[in-house]
Coordinates of N, CA, C and O in Angstrom, one line a residue:
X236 N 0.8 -1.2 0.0 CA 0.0 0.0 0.0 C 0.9 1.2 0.0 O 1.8 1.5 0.8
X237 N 0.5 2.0 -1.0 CA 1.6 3.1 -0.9 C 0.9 4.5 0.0 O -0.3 4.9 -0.1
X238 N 1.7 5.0 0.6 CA 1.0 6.3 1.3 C 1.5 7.5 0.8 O 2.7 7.8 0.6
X239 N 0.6 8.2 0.6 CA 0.7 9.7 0.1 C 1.6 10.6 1.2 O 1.2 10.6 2.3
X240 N 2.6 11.1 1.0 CA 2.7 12.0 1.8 C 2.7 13.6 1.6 O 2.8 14.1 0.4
X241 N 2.7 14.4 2.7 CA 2.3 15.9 2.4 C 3.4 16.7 1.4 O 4.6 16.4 1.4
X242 N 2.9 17.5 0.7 CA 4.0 18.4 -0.4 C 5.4 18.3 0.4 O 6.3 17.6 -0.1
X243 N 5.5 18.9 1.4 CA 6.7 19.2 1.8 C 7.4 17.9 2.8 O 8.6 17.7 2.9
X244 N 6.6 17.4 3.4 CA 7.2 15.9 3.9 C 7.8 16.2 5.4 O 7.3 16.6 6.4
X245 N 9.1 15.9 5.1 CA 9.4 16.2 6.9 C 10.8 17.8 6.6 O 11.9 18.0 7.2
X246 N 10.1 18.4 5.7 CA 10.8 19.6 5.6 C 10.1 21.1 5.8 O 10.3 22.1 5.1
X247 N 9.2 20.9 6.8 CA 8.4 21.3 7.3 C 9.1 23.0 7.9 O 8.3 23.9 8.3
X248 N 10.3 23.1 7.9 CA 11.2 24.5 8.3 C 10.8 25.1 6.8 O 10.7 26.4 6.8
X249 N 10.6 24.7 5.9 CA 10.3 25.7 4.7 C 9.3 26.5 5.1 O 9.4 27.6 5.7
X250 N 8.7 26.0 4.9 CA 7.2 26.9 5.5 C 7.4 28.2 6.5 O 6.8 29.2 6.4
X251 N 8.9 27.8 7.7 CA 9.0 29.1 7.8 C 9.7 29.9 7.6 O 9.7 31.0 8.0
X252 N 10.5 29.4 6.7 CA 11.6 30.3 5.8 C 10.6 31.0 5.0 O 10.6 32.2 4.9
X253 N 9.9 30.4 4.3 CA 9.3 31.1 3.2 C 8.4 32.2 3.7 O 8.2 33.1 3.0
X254 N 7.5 32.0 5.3 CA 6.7 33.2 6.1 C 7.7 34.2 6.5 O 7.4 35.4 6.3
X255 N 8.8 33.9 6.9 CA 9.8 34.7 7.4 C 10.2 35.8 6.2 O 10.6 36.9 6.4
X256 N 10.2 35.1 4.6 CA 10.6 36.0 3.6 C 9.4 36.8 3.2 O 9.4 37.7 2.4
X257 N 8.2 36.2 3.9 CA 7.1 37.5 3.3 C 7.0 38.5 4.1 O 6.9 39.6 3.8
X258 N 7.0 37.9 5.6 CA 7.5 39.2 6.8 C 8.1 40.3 6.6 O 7.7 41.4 6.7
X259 N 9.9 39.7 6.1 CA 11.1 40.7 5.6 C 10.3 41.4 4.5 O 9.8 42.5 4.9
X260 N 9.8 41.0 2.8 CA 10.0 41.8 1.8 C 8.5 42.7 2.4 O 8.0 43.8 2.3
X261 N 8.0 41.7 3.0 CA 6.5 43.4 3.7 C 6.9 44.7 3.8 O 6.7 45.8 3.2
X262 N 7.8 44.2 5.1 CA 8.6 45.4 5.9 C 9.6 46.3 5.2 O 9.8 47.5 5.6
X263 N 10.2 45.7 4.3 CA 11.0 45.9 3.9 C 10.1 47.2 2.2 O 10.6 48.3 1.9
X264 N 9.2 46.7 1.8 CA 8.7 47.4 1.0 C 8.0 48.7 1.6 O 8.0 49.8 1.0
X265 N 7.5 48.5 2.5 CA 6.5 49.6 3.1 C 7.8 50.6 4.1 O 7.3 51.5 4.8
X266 N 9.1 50.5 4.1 CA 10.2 51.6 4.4 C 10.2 51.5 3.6 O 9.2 52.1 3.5
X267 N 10.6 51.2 2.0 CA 11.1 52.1 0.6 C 9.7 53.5 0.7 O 9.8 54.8 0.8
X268 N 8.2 52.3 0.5 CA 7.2 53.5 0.7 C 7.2 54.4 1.5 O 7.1 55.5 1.0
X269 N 7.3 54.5 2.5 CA 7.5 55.5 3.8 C 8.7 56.4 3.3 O 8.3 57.5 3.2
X270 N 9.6 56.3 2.9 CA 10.8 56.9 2.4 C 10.5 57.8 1.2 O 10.7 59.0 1.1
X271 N 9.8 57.0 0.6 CA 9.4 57.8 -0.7 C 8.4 59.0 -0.5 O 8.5 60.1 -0.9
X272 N 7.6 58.4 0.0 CA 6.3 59.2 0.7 C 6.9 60.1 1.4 O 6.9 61.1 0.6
X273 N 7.5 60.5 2.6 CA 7.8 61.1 3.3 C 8.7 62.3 3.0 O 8.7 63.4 3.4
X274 N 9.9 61.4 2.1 CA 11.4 62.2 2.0 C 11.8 62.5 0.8 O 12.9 63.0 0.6
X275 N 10.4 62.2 -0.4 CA 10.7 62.7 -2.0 C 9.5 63.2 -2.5 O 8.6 62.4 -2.9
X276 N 9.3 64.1 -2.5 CA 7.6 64.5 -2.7 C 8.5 64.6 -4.4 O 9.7 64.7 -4.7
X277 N 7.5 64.6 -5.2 CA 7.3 65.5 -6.3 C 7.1 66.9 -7.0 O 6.3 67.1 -7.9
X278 N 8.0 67.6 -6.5 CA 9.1 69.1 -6.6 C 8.8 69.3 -8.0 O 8.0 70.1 -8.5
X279 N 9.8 68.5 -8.7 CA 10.4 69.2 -9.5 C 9.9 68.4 -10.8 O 10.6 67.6 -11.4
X280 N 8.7 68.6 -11.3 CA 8.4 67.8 -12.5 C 7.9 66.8 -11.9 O 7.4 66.8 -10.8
X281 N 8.4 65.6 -12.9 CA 8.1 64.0 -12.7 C 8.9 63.7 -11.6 O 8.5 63.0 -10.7
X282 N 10.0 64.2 -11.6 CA 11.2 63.8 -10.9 C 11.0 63.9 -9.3 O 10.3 64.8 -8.7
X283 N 12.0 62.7 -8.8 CA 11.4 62.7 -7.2 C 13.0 63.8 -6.6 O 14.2 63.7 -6.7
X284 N 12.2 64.7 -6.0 CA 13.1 65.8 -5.0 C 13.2 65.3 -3.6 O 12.6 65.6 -2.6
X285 N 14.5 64.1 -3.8 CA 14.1 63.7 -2.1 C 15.5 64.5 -1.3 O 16.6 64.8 -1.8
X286 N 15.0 64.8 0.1 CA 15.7 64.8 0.5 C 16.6 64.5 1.7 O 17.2 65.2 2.5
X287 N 16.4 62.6 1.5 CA 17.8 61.8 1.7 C 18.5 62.1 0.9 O 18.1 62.8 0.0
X288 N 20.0 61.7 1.0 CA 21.0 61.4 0.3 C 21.0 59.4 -0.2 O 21.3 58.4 0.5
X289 N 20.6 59.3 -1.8 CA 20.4 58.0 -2.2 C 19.1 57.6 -1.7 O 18.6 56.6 -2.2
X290 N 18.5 58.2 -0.8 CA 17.2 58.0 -0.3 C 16.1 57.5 -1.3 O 15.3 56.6 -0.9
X291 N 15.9 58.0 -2.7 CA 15.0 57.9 -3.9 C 15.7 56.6 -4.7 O 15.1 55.6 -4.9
X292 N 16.6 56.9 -4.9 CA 17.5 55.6 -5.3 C 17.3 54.5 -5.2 O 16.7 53.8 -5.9
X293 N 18.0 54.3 -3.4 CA 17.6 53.1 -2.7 C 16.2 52.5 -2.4 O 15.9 51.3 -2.2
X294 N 15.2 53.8 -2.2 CA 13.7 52.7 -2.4 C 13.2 52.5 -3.2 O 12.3 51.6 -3.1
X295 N 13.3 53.3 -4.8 CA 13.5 52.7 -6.2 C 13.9 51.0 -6.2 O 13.2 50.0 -6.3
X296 N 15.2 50.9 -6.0 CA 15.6 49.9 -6.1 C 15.4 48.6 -5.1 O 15.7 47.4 -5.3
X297 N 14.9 49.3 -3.9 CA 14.2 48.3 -2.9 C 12.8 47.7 -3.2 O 12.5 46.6 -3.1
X298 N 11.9 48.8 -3.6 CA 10.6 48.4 -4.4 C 10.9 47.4 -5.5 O 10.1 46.4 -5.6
X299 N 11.9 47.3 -6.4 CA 11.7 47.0 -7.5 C 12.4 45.4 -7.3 O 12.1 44.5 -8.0
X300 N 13.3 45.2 -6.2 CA 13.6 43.9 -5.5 C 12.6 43.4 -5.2 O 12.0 42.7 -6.0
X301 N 12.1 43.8 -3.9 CA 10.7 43.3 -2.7 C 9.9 42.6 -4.1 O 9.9 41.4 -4.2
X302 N 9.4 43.4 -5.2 CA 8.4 42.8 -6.2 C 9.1 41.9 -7.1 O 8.2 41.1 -7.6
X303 N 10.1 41.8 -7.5 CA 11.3 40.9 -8.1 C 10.9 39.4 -7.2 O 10.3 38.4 -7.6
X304 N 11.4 39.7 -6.0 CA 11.7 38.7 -4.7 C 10.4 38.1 -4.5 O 10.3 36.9 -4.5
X305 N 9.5 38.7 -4.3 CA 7.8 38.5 -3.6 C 7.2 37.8 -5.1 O 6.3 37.0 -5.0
X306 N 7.7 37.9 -6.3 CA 6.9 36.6 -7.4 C 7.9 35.9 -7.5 O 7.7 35.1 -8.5
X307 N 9.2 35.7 -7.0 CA 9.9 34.6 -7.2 C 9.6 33.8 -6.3 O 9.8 32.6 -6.8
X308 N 9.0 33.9 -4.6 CA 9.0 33.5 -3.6 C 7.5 32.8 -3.7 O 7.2 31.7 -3.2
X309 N 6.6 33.6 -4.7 CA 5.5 32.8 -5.3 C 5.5 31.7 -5.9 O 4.8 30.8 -5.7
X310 N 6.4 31.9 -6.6 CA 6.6 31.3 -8.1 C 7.0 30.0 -7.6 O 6.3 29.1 -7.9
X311 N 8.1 29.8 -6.7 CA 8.8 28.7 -5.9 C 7.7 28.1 -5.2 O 7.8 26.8 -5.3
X312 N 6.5 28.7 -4.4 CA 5.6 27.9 -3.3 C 5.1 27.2 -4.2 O 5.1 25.9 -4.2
X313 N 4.5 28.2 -5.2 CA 3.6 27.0 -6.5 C 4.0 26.1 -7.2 O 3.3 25.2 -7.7
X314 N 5.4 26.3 -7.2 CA 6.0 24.7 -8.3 C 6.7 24.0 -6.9 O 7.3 23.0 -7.3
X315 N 6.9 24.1 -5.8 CA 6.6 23.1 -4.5 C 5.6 22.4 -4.3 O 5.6 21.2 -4.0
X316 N 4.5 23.1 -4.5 CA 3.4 22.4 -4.0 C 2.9 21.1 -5.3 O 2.3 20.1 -5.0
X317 N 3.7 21.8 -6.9 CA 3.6 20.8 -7.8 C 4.4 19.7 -7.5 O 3.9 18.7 -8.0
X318 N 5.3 19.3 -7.0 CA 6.6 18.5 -7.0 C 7.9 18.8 -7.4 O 8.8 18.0 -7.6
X319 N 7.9 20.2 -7.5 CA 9.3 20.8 -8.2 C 10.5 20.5 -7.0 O 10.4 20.6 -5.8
X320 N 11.3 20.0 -7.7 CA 12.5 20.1 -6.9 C 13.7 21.1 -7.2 O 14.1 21.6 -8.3
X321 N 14.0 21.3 -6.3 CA 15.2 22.4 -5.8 C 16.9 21.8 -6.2 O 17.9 22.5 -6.3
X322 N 16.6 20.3 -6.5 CA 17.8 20.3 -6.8 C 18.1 19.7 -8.5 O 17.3 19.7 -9.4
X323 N 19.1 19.3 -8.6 CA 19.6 19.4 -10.1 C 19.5 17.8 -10.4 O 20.1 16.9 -9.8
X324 N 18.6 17.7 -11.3 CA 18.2 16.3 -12.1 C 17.8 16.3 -13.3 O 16.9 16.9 -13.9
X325 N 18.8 15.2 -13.9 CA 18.2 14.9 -15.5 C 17.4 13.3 -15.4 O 17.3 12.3 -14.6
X326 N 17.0 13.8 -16.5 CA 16.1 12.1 -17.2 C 14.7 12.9 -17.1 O 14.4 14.0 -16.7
X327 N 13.9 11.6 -17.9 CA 12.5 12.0 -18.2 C 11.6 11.9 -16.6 O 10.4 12.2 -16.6
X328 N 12.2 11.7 -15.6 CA 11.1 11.5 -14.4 C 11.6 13.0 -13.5 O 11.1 13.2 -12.4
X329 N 12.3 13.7 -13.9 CA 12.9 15.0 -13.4 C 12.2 16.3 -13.2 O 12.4 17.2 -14.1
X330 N 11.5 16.3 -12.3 CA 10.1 17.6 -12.2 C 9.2 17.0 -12.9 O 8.6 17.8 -13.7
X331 N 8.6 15.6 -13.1 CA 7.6 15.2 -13.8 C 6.2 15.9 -13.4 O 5.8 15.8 -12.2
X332 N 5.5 16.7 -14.5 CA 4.5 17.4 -14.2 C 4.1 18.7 -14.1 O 3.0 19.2 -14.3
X333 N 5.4 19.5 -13.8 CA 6.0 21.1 -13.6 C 6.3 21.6 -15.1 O 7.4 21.4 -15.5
X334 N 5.3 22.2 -15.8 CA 5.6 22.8 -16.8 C 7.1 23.6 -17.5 O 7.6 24.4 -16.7
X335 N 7.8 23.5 -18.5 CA 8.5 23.6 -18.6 C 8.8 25.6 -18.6 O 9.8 26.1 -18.1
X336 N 7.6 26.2 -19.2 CA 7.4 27.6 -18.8 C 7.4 28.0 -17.5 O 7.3 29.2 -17.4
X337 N 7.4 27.5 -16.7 CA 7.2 27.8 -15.4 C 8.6 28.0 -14.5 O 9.1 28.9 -13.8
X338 N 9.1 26.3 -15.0 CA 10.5 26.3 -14.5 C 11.7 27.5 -15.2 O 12.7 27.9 -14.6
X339 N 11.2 27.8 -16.6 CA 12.0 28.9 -17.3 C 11.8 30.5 -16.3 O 12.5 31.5 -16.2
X340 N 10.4 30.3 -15.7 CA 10.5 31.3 -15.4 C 10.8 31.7 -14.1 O 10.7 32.8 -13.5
X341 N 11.2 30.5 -13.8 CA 11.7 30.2 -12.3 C 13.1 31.0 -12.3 O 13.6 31.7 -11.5
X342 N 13.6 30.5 -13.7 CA 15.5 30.5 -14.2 C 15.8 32.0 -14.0 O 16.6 32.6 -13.3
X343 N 14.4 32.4 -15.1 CA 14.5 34.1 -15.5 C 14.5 34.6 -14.1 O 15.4 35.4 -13.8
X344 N 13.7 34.4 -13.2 CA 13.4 35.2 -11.9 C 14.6 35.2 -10.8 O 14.9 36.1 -10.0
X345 N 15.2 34.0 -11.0 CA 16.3 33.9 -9.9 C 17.9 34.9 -10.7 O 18.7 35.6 -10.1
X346 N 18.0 34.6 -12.0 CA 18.6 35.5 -12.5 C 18.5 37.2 -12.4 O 19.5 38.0 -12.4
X347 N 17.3 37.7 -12.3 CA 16.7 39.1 -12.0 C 17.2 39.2 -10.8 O 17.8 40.2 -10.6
X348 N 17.1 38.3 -9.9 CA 17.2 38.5 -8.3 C 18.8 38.6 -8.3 O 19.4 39.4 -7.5
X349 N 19.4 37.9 -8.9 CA 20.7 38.0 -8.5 C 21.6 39.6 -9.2 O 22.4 40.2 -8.6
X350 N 21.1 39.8 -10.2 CA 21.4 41.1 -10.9 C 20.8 42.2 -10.1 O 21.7 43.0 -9.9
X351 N 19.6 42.4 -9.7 CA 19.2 43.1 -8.7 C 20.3 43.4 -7.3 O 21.0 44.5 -7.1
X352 N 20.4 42.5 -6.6 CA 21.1 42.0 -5.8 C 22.7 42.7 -5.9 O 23.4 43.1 -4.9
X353 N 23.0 42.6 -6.9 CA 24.5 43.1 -7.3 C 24.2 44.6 -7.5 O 25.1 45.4 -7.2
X354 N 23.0 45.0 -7.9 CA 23.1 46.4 -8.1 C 22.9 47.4 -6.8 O 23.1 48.6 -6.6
X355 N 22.3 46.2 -5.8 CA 21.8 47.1 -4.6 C 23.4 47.1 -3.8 O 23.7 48.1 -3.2
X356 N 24.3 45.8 -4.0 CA 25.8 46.6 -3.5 C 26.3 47.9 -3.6 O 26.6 48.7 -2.7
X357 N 26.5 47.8 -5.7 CA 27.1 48.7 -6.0 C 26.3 50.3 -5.1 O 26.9 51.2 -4.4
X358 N 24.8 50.0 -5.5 CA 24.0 51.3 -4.7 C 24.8 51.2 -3.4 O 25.9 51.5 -3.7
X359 N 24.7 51.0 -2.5 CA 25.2 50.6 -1.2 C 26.9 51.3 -1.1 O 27.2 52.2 -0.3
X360 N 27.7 50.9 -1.8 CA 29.0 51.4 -2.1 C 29.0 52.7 -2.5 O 29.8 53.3 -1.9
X361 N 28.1 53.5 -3.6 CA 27.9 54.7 -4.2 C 27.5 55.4 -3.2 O 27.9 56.6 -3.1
X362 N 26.6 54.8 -2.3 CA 26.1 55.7 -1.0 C 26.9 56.6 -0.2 O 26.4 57.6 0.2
X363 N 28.5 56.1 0.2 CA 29.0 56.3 0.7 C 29.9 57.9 0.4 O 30.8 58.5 1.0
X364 N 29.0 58.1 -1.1 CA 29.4 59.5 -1.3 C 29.2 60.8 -1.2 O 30.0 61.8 -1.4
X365 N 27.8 60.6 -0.5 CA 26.9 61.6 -0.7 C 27.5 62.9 0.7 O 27.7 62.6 1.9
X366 N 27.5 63.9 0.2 CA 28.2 65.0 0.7 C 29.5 65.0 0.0 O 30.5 65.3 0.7
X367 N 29.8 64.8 -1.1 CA 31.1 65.2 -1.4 C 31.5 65.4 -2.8 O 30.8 64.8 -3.6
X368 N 32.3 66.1 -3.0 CA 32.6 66.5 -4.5 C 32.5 65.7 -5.7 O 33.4 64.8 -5.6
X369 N 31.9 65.5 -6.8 CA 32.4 64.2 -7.4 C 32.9 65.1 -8.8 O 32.5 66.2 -9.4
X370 N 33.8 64.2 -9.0 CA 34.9 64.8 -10.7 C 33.7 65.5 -11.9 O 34.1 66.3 -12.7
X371 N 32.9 65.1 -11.9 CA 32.0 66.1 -13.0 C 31.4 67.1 -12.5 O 30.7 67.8 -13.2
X372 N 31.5 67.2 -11.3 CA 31.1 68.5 -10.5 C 31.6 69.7 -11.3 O 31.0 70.5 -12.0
X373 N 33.0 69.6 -11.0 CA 34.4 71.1 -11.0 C 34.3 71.4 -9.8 O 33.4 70.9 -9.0
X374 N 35.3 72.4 -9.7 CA 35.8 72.8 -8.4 C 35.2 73.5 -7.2 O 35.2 73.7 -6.0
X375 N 34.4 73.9 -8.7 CA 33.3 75.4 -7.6 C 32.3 74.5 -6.9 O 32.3 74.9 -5.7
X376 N 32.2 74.4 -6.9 CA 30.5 72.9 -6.9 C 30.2 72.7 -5.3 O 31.0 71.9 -4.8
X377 N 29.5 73.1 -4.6 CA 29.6 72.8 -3.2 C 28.3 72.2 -2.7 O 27.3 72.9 -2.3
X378 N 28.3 71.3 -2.8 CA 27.2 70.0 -2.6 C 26.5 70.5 -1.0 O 27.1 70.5 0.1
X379 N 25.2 70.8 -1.3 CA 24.2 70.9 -0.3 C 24.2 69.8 0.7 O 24.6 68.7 0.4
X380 N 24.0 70.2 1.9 CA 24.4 69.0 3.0 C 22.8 68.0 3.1 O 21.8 68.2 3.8
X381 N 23.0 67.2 2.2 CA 21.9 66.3 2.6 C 22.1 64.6 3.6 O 22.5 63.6 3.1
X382 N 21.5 64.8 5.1 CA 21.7 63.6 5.7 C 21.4 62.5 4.8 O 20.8 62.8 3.7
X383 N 21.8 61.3 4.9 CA 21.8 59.8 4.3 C 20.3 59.2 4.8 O 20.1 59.3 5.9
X384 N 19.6 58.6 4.0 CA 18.2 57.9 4.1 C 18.6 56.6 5.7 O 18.9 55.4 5.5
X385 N 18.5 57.0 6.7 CA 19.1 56.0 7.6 C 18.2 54.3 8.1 O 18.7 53.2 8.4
X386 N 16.8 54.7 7.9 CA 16.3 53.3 7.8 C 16.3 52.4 6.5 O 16.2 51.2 6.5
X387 N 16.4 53.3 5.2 CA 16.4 52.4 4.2 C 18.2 52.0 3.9 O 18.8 51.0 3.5
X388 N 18.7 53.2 4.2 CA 19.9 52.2 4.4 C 20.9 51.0 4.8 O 21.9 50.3 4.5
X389 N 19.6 51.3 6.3 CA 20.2 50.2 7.1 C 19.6 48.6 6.5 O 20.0 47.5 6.4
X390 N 18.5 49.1 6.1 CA 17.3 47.3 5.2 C 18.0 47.5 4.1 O 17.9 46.5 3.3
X391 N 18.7 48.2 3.8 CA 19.1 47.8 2.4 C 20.1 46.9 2.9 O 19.9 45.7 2.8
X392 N 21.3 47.4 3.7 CA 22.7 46.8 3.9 C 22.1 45.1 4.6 O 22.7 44.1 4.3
X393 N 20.8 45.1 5.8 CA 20.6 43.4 6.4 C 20.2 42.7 5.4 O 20.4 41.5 5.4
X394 N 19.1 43.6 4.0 CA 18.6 42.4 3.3 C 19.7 42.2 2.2 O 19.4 41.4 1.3
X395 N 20.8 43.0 2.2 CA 21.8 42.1 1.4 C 23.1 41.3 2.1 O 24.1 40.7 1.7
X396 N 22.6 41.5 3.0 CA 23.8 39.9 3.8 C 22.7 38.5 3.7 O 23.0 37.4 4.0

């Protein structure tokens, strides 16, 4: 007699890895919002007049992760719950069932995330400029003192360790 067992089986910590990643990109989206809202109104045209230093930037690019991250994090429950596996298998019984568009877009999604991911460094590194002269300035150029965005900075720098 064979017995069915549950999607996830005795790997039952997923479940809260995967609540704990909707917790973080929550919180994590609603400080880019709060940031945006609060510290970049709409001044100057289209253009956001914030003023943090990288403040517009960084929840630009934190919104556009959190929503990157939050349908990959989808994308992954749903082809779990199909039988998708996480790890690397050929032959014809290898994700039997799991559309092959799905798994592609699994590929595409985790590739976005990592490109994302690399750019929120470099942002993170660039940050470290703000108050200071930069070479296409010139000499005269005396950069307005704007404090650094301090809570989205800080979610930027935990959600990239």
């Amino acid at each position: 007699r064979v017995r069915a067992s549950p999607p996830l089986g005795r790997r039952r910590w997923v479940l809260l890895v995967w609540a704990a990643e909707a917790v973080w990109l929550s919180g994590f989206a609603l400080a880019c919002c709060i940031e945006l809202w609060n510290f970049c109104p709409f001044e100057d045209g289209p253009l956001l007049a914030c003023s943090h230093c990288f403040g517009g930037v960084l929840s630009s690019w934190g919104l556009a992760l959190a929503s990157v991250w939050a349908f990959h994090l989808q994308l992954s429950v749903l082809l779990a719950s199909r039988g998708f596996s996480f790890t690397v298998r050929f032959g014809a019984a290898a994700n039997k069932g799991v559309p092959q568009a799905a798994r592609s877009l699994l590929l595409v999604l985790s590739a976005a995330l990592v490109c994302l991911l690399v750019l929120g460094c470099v942002l993170l590194a660039a940050s470290g400029s703000c108050n200071r002269r930069m070479p296409w300035q010139g000499f005269a150029h005396v950069a307005p003192a704007r404090p650094k965005a301090p809570l989205v900075l800080l979610l930027t720098g935990v959600t990239l360790l």
